[in-house]
Tab-separated table of C-alpha atoms in Angstrom:
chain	number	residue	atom	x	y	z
D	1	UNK	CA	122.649	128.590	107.405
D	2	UNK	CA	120.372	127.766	104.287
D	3	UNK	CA	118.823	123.971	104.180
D	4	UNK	CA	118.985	122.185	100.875
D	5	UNK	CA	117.599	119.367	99.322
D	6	UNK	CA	119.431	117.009	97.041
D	7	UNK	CA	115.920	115.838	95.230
D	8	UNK	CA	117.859	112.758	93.275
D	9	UNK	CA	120.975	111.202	93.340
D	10	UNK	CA	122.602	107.713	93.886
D	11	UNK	CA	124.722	107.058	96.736
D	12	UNK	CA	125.604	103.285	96.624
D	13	UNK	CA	126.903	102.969	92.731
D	14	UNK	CA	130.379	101.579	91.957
D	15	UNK	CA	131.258	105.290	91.542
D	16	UNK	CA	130.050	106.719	94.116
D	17	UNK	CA	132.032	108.796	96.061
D	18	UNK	CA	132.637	106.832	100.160
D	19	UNK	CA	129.403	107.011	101.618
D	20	UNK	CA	130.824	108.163	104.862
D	21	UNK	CA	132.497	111.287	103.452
D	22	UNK	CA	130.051	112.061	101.250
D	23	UNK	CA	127.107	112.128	103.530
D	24	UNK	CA	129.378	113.955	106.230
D	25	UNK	CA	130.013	116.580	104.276
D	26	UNK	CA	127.167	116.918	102.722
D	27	UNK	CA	125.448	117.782	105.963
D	28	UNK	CA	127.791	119.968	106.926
D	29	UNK	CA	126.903	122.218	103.901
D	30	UNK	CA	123.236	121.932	104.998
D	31	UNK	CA	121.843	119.180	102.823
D	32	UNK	CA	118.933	117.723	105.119
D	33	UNK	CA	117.749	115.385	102.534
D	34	UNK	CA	118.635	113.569	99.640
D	35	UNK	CA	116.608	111.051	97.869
D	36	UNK	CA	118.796	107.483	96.802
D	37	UNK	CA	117.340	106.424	93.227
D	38	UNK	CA	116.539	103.285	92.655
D	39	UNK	CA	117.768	101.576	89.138
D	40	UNK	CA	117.179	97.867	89.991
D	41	UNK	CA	114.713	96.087	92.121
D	42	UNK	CA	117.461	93.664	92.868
D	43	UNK	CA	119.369	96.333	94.988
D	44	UNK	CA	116.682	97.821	96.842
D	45	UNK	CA	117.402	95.878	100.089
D	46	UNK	CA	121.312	96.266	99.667
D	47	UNK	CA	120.231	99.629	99.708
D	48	UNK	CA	118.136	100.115	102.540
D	49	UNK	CA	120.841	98.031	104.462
D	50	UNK	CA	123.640	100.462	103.524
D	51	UNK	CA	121.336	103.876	103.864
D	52	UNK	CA	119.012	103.262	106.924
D	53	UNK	CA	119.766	104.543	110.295
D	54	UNK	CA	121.615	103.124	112.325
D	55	UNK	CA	118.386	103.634	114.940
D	56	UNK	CA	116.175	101.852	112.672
D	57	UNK	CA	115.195	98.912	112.565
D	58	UNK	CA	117.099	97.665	109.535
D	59	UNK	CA	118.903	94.644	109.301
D	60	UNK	CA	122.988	95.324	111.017
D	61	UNK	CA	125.368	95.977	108.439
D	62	UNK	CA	128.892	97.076	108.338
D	63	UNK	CA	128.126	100.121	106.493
D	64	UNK	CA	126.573	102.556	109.186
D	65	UNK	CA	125.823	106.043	108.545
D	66	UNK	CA	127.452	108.743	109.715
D	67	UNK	CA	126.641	110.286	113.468
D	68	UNK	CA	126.008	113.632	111.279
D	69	UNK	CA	124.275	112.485	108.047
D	70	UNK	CA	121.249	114.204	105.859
D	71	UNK	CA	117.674	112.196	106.034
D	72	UNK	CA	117.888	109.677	103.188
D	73	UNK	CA	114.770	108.587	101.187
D	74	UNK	CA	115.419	105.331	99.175
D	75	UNK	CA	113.310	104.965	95.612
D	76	UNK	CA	112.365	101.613	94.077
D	77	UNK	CA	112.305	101.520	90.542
D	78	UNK	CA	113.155	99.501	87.090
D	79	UNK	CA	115.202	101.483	85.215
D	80	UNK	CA	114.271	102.061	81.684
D	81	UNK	CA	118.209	101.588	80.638
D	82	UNK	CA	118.039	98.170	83.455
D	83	UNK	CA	119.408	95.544	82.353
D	84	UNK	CA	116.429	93.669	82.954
D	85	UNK	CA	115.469	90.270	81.107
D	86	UNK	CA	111.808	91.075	79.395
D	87	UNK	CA	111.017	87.550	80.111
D	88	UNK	CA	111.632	88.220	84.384
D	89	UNK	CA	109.298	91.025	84.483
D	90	UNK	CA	106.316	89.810	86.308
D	91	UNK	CA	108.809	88.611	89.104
D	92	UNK	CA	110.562	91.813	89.063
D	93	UNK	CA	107.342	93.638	89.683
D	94	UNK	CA	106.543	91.433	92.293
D	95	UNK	CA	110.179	92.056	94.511
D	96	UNK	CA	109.764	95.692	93.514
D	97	UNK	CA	105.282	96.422	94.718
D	98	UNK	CA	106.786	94.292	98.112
D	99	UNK	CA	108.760	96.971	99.641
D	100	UNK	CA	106.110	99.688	98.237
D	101	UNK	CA	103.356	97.582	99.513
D	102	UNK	CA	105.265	97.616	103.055
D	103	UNK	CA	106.232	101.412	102.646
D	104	UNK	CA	110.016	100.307	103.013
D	105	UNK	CA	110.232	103.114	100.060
D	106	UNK	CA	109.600	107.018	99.389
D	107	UNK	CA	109.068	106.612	95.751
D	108	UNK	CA	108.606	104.851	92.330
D	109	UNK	CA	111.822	105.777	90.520
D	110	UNK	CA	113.663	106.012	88.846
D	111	UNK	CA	111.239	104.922	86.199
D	112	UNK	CA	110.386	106.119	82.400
D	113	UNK	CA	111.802	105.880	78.794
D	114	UNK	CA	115.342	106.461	77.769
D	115	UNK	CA	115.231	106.778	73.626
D	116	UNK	CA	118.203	108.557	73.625
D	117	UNK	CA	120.845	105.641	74.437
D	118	UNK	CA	118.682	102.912	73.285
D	119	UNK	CA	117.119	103.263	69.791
D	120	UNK	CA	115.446	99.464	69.200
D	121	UNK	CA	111.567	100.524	68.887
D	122	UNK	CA	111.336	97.030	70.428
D	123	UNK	CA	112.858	98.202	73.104
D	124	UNK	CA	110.711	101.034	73.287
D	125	UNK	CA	107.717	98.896	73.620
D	126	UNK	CA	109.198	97.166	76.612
D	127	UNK	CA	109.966	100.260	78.150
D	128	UNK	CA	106.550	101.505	78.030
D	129	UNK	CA	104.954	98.564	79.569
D	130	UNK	CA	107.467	98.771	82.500
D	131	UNK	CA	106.785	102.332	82.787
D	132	UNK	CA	103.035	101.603	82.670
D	133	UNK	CA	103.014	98.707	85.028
D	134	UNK	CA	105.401	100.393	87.718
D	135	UNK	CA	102.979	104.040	87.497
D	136	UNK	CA	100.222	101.720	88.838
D	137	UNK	CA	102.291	100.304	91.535
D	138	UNK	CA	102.849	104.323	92.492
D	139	UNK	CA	98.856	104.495	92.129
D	140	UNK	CA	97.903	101.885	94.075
D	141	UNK	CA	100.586	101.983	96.670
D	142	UNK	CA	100.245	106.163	96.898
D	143	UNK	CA	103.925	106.553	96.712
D	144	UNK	CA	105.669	109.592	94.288
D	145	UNK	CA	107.233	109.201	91.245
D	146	UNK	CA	110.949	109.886	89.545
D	147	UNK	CA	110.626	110.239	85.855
D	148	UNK	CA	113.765	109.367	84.189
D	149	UNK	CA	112.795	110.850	80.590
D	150	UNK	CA	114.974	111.310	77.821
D	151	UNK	CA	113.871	111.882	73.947
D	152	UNK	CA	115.961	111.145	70.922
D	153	UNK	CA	116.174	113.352	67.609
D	154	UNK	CA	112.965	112.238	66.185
D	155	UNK	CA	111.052	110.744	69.227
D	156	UNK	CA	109.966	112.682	72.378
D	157	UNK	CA	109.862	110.422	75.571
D	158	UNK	CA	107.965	113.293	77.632
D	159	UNK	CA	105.129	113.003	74.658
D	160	UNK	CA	104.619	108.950	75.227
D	161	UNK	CA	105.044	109.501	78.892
D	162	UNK	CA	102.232	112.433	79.162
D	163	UNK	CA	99.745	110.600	76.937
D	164	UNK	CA	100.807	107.044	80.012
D	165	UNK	CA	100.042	109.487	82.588
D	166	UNK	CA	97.012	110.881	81.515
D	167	UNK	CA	95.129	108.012	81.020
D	168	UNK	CA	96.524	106.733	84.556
D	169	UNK	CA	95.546	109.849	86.917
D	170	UNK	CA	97.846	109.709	89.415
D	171	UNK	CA	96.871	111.409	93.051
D	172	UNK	CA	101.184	111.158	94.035
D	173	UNK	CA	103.355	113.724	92.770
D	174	UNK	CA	105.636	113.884	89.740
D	175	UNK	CA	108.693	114.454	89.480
D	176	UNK	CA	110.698	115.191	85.861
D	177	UNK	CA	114.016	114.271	87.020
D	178	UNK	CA	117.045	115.683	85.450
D	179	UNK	CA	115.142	117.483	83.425
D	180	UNK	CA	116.403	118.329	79.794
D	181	UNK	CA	113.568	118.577	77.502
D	182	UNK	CA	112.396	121.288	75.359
D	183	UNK	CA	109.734	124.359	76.265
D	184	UNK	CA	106.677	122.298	74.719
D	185	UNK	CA	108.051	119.187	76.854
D	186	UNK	CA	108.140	121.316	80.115
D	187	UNK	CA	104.623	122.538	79.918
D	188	UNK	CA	103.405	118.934	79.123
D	189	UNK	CA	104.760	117.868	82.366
D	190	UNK	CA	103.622	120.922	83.854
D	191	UNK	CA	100.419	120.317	82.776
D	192	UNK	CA	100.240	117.127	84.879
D	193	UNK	CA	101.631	118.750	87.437
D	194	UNK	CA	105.063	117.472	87.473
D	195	UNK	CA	108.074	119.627	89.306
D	196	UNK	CA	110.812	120.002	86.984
D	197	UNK	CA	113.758	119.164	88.893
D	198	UNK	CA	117.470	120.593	87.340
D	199	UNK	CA	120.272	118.913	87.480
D	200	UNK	CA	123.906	120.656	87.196
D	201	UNK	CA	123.375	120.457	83.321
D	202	UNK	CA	121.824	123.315	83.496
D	203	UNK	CA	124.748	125.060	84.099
D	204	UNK	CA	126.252	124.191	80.839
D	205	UNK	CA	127.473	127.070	78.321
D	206	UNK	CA	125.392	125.377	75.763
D	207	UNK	CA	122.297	124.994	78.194
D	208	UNK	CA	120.941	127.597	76.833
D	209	UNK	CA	117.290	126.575	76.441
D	210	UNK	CA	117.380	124.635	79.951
D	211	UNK	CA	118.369	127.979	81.416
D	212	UNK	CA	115.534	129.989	79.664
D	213	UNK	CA	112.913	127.347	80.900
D	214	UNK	CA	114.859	127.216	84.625
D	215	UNK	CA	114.296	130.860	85.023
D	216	UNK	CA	110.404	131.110	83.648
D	217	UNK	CA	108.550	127.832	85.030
D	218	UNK	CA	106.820	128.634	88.099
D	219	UNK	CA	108.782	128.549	91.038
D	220	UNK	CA	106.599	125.987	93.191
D	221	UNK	CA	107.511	123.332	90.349
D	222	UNK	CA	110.972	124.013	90.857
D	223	UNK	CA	113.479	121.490	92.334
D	224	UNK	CA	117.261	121.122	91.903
D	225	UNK	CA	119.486	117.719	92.309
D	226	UNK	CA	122.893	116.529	91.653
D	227	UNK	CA	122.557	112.877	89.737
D	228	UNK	CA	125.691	112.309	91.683
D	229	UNK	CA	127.670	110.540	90.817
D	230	UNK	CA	127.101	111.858	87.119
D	231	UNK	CA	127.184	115.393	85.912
D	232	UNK	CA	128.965	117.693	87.942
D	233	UNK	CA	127.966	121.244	87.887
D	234	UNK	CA	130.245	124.581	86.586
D	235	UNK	CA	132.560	124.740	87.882
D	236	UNK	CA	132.886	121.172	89.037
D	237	UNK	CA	132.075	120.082	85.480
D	238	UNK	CA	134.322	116.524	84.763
D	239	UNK	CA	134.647	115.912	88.179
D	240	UNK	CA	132.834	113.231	90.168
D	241	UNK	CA	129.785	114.758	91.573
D	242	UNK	CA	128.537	114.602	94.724
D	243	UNK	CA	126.265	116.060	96.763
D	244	UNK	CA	127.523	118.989	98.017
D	245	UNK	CA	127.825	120.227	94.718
D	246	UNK	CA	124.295	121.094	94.624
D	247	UNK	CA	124.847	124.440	95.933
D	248	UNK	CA	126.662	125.671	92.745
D	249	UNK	CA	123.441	124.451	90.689
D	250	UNK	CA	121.355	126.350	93.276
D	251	UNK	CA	123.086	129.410	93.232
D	252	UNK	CA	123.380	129.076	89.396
D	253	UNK	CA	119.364	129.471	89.575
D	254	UNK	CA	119.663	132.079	91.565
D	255	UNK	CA	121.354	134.345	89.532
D	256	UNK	CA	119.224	132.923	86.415
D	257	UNK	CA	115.691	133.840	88.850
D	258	UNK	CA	117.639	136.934	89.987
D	259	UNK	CA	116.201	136.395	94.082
D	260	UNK	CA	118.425	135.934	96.889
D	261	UNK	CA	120.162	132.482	97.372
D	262	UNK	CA	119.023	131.833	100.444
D	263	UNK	CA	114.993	132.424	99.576
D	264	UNK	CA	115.334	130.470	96.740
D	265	UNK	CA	117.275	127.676	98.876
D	266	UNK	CA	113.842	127.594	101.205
D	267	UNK	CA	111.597	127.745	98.521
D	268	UNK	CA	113.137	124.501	96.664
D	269	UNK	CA	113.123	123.070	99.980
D	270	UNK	CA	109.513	123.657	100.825
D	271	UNK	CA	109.031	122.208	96.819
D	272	UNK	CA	110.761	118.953	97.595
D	273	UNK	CA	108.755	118.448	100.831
D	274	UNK	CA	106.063	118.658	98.909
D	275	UNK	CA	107.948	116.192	96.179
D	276	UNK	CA	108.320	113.771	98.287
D	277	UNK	CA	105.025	113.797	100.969
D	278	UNK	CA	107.100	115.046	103.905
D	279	UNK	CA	106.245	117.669	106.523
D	280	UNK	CA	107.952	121.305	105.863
D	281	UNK	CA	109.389	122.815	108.081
């Protein structure tokens, strides 16, 4: 059976399909690992509580996992679309470098700049500093990061986050989660040396240009995810998504790459391994 990868998703949201079945089935289907997003510092050890195993060390909850559940790496992260108050960031920052000081987290993310939904250039501003402040905490802490970048008509998030970057030199990797930007925006980030990681949008009719740059980028920046609960690939496409979905996206590729499934499936693997500083197997 193929091994997959679900390289960002969020497991413990409102919407959320039950953790239980989700993670059951999930392995089933061969999904060894899935990385948990983090939005909010605040739920990071609600999180780990829910999401550690039950052989860790972890504080007892009533939410175990599964006998038969995939690996689960828990991010850290400030959202960019948080609805943090400007005036609590320092303390934020603090709760947040604690569990990356004390490696209680895989990653930094998600983190970036959402222009899209939120159009104040004040806002903007604010999102940039949080961006900035949290890269550092990836720097100093040597932890990966999730990009959550999303440009509006007339302002390009990947641009402001490439010229952050830059001037930061990060040693982790990058990661361009759910990415939907344009060619130019792909090879800034590959220029960095981000993985572009596709998400079941790219399965869209009107995906068009996401499918173009899916099937060209170089394979070893290639990784796939769900954003489960959010957009569902064809031809789960208005349902609630979940990981085991990610095979459609994955075979989607496939076809776009035209290699076999299953040496694709290992190469994405091997990618997110690399993602996310674990051993391959």
């Amino acid at each position: 059976m193929p091994h997959y990868f679900d390289t960002h998703c969020h497991l413990t949201l409102p919407q959320s399909p039950p953790l239980a079945d989700h993670l059951t089935e999930a392995h089933a289907l061969g999904i060894d690992h899935i990385f948990d997003a983090g939005l909010i510092h605040s739920d990071i050890e609600k999180r780990l509580q829910l999401l550690s195993s039950p052989h860790s060390s972890s504080k007892p909850t009533t939410n175990t996992l599964p006998p038969t559940s995939p690996k689960i790496l828990i991010g850290g992260a400030i959202a960019p679309h948080s609805d943090l108050d400007p005036l609590k960031l320092d303390n934020a920052l603090a709760q947040l470098e604690f569990y990356a000081r004390t490696k209680k987290i895989a990653a930094i993310g998600e983190i970036g700049l959402e222009y899209f939904h939120i159009t104040d250039p004040a806002h903007h501003k604010f999102q940039k500093k949080l961006l900035h402040e949290q890269l550092l905490l990836a720097k100093k802490y040597h932890l990966p990061v999730a990009l959550h970048l999303r440009s509006s008509e007339t302002k390009s998030a990947f641009r402001d986050a490439y010229t952050l970057l830059k001037n930061i030199h990060l040693t982790t990797p990058i990661i361009s989660h759910c990415f939907t930007g344009n060619a130019a925006e792909a090879r800034l980030m590959l220029k960095l040396g981000a993985f572009l990681s596709f998400a079941g949008i790219v399965t869209f009719k009107k995906s068009t240009h996401l499918q173009i740059i899916a099937s060209q980028i170089p394979l070893e920046k290639m990784l796939i995810e769900t954003d489960a609960p959010y957009l569902a690939p064809v031809p789960m496409r208005g349902k609630q998504n979940r990981t085991a979905y990610l095979l459609h996206t994955q075979k989607f590729i496939a076809q776009l790459r035209k290699m076999p499934a299953h040496t694709l499936a290992a190469e994405l693997v091997k990618n997110a391994c690399t993602a996310y500083v674990l051993p391959s197997s």
